[in-house]
CSV table of N, CA and C in Angstrom, one decimal:
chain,number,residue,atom,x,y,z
A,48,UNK,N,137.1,111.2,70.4
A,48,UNK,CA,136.3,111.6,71.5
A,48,UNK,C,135.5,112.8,71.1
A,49,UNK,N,133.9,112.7,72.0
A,49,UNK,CA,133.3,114.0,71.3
A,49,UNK,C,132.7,114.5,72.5
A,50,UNK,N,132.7,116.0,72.8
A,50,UNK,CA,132.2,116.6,74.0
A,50,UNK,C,130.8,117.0,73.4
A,51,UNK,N,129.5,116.5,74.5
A,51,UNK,CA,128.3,116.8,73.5
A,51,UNK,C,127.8,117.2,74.9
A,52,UNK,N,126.8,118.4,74.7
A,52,UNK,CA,126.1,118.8,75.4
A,52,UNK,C,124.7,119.0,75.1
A,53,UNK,N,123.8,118.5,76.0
A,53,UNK,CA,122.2,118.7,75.8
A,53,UNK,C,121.5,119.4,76.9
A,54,UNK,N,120.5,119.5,76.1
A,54,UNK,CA,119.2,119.7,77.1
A,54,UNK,C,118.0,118.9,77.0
A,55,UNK,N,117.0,119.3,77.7
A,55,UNK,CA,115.7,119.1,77.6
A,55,UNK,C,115.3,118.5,76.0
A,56,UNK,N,115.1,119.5,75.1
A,56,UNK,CA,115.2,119.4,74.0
A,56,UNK,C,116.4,118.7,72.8
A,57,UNK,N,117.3,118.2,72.8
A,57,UNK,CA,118.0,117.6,72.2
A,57,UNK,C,119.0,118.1,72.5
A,58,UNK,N,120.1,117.8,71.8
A,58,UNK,CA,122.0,118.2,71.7
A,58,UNK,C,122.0,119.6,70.9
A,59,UNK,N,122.7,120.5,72.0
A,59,UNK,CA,123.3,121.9,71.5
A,59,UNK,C,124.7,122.0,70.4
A,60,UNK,N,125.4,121.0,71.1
A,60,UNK,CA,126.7,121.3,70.4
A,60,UNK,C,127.2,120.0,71.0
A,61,UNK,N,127.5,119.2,69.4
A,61,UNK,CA,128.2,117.9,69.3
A,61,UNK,C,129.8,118.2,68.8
A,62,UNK,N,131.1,118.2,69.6
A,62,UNK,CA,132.3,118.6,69.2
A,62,UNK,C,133.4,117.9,69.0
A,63,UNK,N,133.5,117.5,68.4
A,63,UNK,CA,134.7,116.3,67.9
A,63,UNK,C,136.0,116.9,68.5
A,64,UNK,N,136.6,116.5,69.2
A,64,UNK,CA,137.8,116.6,69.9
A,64,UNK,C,138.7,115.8,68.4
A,65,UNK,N,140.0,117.2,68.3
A,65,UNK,CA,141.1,116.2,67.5
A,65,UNK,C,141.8,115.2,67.8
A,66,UNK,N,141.9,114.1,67.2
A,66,UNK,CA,143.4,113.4,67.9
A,66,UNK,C,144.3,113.6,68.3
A,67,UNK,N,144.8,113.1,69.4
A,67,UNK,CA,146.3,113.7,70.2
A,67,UNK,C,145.7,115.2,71.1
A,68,UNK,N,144.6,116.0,71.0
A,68,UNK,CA,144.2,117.0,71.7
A,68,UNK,C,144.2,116.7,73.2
A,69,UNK,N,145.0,117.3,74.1
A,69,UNK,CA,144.8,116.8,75.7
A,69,UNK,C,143.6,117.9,76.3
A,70,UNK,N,142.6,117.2,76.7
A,70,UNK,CA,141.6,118.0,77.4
A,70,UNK,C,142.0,118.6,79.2
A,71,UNK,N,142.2,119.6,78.8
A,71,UNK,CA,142.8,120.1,79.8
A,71,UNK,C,141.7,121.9,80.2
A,72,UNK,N,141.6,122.4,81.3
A,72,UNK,CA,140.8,123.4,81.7
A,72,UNK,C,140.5,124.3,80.3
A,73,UNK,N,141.6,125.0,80.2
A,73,UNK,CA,142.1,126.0,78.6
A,73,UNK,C,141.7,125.2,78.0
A,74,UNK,N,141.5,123.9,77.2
A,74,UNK,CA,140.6,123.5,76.3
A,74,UNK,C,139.1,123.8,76.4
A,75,UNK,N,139.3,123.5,77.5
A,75,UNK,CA,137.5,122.6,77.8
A,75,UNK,C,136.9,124.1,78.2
A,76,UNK,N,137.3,125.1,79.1
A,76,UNK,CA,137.1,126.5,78.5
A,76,UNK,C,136.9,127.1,76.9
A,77,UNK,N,138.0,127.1,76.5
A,77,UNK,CA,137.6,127.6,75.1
A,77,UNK,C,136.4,127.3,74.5
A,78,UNK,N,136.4,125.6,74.8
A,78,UNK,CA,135.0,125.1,73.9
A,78,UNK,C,133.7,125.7,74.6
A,79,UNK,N,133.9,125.6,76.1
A,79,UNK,CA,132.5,125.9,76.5
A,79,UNK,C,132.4,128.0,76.2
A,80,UNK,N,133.2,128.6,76.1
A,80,UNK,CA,133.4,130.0,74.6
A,80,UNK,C,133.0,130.3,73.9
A,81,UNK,N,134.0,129.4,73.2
A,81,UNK,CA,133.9,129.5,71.2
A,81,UNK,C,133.3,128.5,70.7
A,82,UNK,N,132.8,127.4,71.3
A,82,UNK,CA,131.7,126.5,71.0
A,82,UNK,C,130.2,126.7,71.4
A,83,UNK,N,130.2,126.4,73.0
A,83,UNK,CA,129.3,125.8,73.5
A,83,UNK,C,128.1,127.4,73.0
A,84,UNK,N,128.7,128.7,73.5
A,84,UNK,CA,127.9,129.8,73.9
A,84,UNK,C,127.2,129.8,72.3
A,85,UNK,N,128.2,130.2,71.7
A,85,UNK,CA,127.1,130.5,70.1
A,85,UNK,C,126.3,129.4,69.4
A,86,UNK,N,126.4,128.2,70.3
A,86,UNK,CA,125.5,127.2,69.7
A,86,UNK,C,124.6,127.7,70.6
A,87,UNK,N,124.4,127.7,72.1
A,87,UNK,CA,123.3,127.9,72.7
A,87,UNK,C,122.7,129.4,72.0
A,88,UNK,N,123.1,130.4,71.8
A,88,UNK,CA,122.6,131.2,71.2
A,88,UNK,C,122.0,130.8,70.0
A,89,UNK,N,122.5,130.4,68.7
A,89,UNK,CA,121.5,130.1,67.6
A,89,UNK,C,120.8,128.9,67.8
A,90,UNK,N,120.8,127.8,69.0
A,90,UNK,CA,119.8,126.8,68.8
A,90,UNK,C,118.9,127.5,69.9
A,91,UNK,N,119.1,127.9,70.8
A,91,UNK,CA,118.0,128.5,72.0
A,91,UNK,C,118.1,129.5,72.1
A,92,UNK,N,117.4,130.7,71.3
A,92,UNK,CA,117.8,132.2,71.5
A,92,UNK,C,117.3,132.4,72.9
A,93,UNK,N,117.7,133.0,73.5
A,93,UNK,CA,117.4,133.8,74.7
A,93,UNK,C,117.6,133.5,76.0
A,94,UNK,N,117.7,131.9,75.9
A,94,UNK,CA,118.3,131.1,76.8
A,94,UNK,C,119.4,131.6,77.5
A,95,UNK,N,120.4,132.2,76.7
A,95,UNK,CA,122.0,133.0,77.8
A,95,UNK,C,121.3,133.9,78.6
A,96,UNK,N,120.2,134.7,78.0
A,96,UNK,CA,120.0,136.1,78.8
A,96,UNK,C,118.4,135.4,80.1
A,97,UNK,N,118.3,134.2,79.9
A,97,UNK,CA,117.1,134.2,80.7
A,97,UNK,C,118.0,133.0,82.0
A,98,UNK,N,119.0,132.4,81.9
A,98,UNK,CA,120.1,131.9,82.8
A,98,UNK,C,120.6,130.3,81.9
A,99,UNK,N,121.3,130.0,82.4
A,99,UNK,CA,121.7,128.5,82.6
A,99,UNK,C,122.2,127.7,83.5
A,100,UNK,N,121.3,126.2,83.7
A,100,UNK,CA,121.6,125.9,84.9
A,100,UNK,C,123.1,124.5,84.0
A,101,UNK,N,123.7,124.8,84.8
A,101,UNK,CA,125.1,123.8,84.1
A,101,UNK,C,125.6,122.8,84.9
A,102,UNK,N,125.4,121.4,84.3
A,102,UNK,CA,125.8,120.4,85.3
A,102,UNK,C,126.6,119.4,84.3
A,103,UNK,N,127.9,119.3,84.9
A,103,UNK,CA,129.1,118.2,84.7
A,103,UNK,C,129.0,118.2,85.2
A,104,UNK,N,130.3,116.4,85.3
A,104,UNK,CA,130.5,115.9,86.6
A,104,UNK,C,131.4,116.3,86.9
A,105,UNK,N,132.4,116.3,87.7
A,105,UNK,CA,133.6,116.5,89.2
A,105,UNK,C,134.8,115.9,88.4
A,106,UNK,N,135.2,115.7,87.0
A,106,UNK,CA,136.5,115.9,86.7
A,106,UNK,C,136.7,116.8,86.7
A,107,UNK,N,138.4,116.9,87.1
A,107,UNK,CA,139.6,117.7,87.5
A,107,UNK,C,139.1,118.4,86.4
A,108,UNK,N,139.2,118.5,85.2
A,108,UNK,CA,138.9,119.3,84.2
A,108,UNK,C,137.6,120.6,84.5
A,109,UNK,N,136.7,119.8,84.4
A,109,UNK,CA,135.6,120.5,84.8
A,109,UNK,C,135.3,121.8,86.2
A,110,UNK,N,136.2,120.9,87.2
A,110,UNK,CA,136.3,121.6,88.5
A,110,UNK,C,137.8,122.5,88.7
A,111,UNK,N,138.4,123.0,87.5
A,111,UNK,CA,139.2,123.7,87.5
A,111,UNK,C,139.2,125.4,87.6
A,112,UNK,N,139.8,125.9,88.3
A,112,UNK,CA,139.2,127.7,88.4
A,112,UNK,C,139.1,128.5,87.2
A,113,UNK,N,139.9,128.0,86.5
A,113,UNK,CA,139.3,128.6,85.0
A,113,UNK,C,138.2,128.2,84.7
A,114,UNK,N,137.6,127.1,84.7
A,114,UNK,CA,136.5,126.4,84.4
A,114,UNK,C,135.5,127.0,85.2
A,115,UNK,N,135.6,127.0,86.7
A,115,UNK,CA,134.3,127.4,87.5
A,115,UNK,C,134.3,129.1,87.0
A,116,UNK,N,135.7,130.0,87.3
A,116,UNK,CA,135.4,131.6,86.8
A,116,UNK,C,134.9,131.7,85.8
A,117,UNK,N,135.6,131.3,84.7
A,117,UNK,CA,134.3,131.1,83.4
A,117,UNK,C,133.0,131.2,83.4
A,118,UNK,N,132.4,129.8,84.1
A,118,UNK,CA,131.0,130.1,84.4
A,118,UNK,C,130.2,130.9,85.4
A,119,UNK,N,131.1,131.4,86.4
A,119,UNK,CA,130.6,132.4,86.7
A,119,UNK,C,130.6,133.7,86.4
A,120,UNK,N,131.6,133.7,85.4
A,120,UNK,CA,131.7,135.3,84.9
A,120,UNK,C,130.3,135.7,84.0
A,121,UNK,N,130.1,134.3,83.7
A,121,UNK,CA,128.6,134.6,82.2
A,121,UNK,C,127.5,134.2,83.4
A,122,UNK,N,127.7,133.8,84.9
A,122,UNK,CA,126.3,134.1,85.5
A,122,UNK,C,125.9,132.3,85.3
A,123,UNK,N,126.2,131.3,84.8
A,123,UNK,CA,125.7,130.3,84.9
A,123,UNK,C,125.6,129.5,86.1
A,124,UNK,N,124.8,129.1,86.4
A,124,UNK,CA,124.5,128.3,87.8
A,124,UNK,C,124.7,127.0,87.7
A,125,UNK,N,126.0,126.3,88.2
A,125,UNK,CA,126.4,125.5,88.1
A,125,UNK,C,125.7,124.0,89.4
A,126,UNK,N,125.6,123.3,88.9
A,126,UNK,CA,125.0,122.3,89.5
A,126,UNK,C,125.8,121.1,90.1
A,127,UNK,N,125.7,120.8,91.5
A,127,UNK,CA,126.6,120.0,92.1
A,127,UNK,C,126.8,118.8,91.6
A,128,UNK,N,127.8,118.1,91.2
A,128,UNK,CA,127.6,117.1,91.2
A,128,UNK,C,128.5,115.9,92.3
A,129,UNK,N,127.8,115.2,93.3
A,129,UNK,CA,128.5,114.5,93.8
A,129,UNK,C,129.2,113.9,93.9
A,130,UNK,N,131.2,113.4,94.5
A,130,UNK,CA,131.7,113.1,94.1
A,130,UNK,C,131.8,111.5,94.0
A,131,UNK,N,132.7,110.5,93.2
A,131,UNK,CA,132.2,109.4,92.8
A,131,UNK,C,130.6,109.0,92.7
A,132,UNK,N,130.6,109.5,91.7
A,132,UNK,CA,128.7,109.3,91.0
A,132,UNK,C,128.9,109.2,89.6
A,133,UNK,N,129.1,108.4,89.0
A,133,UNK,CA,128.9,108.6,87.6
A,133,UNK,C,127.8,107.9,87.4
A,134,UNK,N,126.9,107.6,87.9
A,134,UNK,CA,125.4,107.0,87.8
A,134,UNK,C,124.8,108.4,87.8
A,135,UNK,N,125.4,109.6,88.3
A,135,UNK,CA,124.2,110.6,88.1
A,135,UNK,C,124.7,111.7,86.9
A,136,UNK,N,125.8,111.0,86.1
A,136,UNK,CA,125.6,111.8,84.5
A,136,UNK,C,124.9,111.4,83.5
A,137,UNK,N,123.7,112.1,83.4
A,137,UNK,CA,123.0,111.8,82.0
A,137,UNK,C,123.8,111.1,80.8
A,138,UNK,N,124.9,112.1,81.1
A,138,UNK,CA,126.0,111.3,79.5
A,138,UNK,C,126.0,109.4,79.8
A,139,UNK,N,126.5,109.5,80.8
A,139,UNK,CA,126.7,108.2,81.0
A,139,UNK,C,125.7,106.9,81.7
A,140,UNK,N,124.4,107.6,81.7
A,140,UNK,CA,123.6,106.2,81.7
A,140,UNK,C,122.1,106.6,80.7
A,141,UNK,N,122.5,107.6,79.9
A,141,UNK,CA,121.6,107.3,78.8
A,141,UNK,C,122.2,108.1,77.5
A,142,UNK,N,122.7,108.9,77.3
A,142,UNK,CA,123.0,109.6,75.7
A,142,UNK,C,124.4,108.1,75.3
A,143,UNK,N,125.0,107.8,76.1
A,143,UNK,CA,126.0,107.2,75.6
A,143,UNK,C,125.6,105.7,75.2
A,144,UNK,N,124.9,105.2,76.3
A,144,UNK,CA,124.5,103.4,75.6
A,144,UNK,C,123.4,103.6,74.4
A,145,UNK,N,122.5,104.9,74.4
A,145,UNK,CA,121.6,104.9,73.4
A,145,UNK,C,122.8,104.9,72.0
A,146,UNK,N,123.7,105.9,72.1
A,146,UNK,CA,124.3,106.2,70.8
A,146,UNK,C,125.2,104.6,70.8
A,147,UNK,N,125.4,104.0,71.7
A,147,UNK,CA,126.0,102.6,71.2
A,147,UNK,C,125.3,101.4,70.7
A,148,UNK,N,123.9,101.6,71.1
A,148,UNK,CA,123.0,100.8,70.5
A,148,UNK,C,122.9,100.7,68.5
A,149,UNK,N,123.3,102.4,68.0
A,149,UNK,CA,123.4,102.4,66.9
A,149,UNK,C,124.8,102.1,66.6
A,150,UNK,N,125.9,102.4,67.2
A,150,UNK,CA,126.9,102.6,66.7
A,150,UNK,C,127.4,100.8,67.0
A,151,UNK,N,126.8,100.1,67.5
A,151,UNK,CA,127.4,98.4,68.0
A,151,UNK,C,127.8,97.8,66.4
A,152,UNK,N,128.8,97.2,66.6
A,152,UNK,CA,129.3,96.5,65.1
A,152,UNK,C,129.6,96.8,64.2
A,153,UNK,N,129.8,98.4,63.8
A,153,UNK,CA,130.6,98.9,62.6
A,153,UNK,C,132.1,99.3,63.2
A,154,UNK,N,132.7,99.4,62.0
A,154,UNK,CA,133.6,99.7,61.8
A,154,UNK,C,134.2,100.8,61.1
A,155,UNK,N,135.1,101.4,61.4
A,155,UNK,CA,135.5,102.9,60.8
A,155,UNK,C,136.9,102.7,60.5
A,156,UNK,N,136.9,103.5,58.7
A,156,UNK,CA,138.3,103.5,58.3
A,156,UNK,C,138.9,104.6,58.8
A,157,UNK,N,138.2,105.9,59.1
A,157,UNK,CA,138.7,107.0,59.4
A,157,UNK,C,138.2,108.1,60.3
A,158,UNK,N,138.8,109.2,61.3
A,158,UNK,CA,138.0,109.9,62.4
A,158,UNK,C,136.4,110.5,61.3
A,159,UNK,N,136.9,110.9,60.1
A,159,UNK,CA,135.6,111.5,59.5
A,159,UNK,C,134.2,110.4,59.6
A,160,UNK,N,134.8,109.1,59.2
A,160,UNK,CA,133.6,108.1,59.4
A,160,UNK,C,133.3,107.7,60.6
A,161,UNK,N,133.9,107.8,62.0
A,161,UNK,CA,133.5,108.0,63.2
A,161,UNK,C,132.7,109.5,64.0
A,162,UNK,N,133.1,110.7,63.3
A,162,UNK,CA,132.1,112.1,63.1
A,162,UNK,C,130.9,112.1,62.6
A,163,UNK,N,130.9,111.0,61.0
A,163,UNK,CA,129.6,110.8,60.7
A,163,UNK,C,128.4,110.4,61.7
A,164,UNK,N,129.1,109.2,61.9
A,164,UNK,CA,128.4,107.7,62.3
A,164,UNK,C,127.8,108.6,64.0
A,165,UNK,N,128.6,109.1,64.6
A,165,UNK,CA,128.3,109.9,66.0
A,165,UNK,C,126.9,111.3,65.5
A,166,UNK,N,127.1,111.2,64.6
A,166,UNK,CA,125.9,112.7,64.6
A,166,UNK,C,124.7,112.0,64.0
A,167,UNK,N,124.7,110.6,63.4
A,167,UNK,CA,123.8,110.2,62.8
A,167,UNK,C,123.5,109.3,63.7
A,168,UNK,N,124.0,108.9,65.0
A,168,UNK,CA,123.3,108.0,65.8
A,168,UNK,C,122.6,109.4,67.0
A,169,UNK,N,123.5,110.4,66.9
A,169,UNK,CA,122.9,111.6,68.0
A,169,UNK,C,121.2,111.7,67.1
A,170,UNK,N,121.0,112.3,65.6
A,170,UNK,CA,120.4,112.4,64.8
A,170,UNK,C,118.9,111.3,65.0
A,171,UNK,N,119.2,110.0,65.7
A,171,UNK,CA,118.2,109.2,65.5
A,171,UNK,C,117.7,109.2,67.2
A,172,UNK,N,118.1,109.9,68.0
A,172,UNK,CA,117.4,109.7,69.5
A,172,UNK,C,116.2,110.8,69.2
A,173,UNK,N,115.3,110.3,69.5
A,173,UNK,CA,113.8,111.2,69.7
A,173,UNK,C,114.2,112.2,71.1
A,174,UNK,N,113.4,113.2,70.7
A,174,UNK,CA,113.0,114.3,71.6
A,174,UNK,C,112.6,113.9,73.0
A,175,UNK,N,111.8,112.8,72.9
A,175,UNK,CA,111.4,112.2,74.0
A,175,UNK,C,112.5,111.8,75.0
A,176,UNK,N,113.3,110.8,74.1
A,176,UNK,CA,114.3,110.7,74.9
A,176,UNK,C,115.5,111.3,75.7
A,177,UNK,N,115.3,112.5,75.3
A,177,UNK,CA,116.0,113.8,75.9
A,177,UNK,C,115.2,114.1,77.0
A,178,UNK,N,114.4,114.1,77.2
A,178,UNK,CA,113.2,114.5,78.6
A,178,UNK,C,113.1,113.6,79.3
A,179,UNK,N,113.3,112.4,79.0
A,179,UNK,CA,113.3,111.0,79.6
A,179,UNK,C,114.8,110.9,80.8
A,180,UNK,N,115.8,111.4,79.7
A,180,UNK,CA,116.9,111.3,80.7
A,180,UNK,C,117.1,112.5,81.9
A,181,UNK,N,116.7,113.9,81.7
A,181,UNK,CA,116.5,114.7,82.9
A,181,UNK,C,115.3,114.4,83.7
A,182,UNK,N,114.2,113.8,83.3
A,182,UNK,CA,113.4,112.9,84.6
A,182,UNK,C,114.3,111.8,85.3
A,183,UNK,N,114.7,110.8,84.4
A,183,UNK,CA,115.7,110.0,85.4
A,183,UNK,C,116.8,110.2,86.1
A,184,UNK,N,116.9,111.4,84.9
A,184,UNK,CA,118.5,112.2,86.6
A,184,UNK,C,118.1,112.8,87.7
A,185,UNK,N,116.8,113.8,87.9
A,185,UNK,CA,116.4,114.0,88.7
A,185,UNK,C,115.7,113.2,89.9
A,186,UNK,N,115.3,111.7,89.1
A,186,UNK,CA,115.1,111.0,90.2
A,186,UNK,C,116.4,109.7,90.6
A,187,UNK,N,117.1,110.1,90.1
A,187,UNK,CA,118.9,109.5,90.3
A,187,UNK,C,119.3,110.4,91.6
A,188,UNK,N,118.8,112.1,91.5
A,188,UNK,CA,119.7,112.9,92.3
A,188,UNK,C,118.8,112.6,93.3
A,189,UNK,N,117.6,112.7,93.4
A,189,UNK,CA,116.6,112.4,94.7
A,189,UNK,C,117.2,111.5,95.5
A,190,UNK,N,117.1,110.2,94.9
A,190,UNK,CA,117.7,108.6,95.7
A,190,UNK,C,119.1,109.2,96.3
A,191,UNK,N,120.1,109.9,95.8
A,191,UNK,CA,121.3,110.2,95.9
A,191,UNK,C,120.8,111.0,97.6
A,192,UNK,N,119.9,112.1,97.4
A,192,UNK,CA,119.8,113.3,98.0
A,192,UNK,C,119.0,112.3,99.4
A,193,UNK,N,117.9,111.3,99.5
A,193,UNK,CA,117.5,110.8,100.3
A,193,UNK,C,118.1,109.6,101.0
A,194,UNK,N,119.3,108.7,100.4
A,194,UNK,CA,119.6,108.0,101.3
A,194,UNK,C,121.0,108.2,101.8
A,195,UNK,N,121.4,109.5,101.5
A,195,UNK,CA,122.1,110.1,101.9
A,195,UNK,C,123.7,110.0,101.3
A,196,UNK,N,123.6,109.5,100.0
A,196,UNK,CA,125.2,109.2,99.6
A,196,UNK,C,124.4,108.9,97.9
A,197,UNK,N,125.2,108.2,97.4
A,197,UNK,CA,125.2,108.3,95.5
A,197,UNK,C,124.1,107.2,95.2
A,198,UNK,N,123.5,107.4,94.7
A,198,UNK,CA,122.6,106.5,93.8
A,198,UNK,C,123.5,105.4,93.5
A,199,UNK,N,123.1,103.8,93.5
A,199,UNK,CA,123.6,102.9,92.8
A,199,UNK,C,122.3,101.6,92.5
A,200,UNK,N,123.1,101.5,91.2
A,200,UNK,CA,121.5,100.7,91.0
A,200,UNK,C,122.1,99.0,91.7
């Protein structure tokens, strides 16, 4: 499993979760700490001190009070996400089938050859297509926001 976070601009921090690791608040805290912060610092300087807007979806993990005080201790503005919607996570209707488009039909002897193979299919999505998916989330959250319940295609 890999926790990847983007923006506008491409992927900040791609993070290979170990095997047998249970993602639990205290994990997924630490990472968004000791992972996520110093990648957004050396890939987007100034970005922590100018805000961030932060949007997961509504797993228990995510929505845990360590998880929410965390982000609001560093001031991040966290973004609603509706419950049962997974049509409106970017992860899940465009970073994920794009990286399966490369990743369809191989095979892996070992987690290191599945680490590879995941940074070198992240490695082959255009810029474009990073801007492409926060246009279509935004117009995923609209349809959500105007007919008054979750987007479904």
């Amino acid at each position: 499993m890999h926790m990847i976070f983007f923006d506008m601009n491409g992927v900040i921090l791609r993070w290979p979760v170990p095997i047998g690791t249970t993602i639990n608040a205290q994990y997924y805290k630490k990472v968004l700490q000791d992972k996520l912060r110093p990648a957004i610092r050396k890939k987007r300087p100034g970005l922590l001190e100018s805000g961030i807007l932060f949007h997961h979806d509504n797993a228990p993990v995510h929505t845990a009070r360590a998880v929410t005080d965390f982000l609001a201790g560093y001031k991040w503005e966290l973004l609603e996400h509706p419950r049962y919607s997974p049509d409106l996570a970017p992860c899940d209707f465009h970073l994920f089938p794009k990286m399966k488009e490369h990743l369809r039909g191989q095979r892996f002897e070992t987690e290191e050859d599945i680490i590879q193979a995941t940074k070198v299919a992240i490695k082959n999505l255009d810029k474009c297509s990073y801007v492409t998916a926060f246009k279509d989330w935004l117009q995923r959250i609209e349809k959500c926001a105007n007919n008054g319940g979750c987007y479904v295609e």
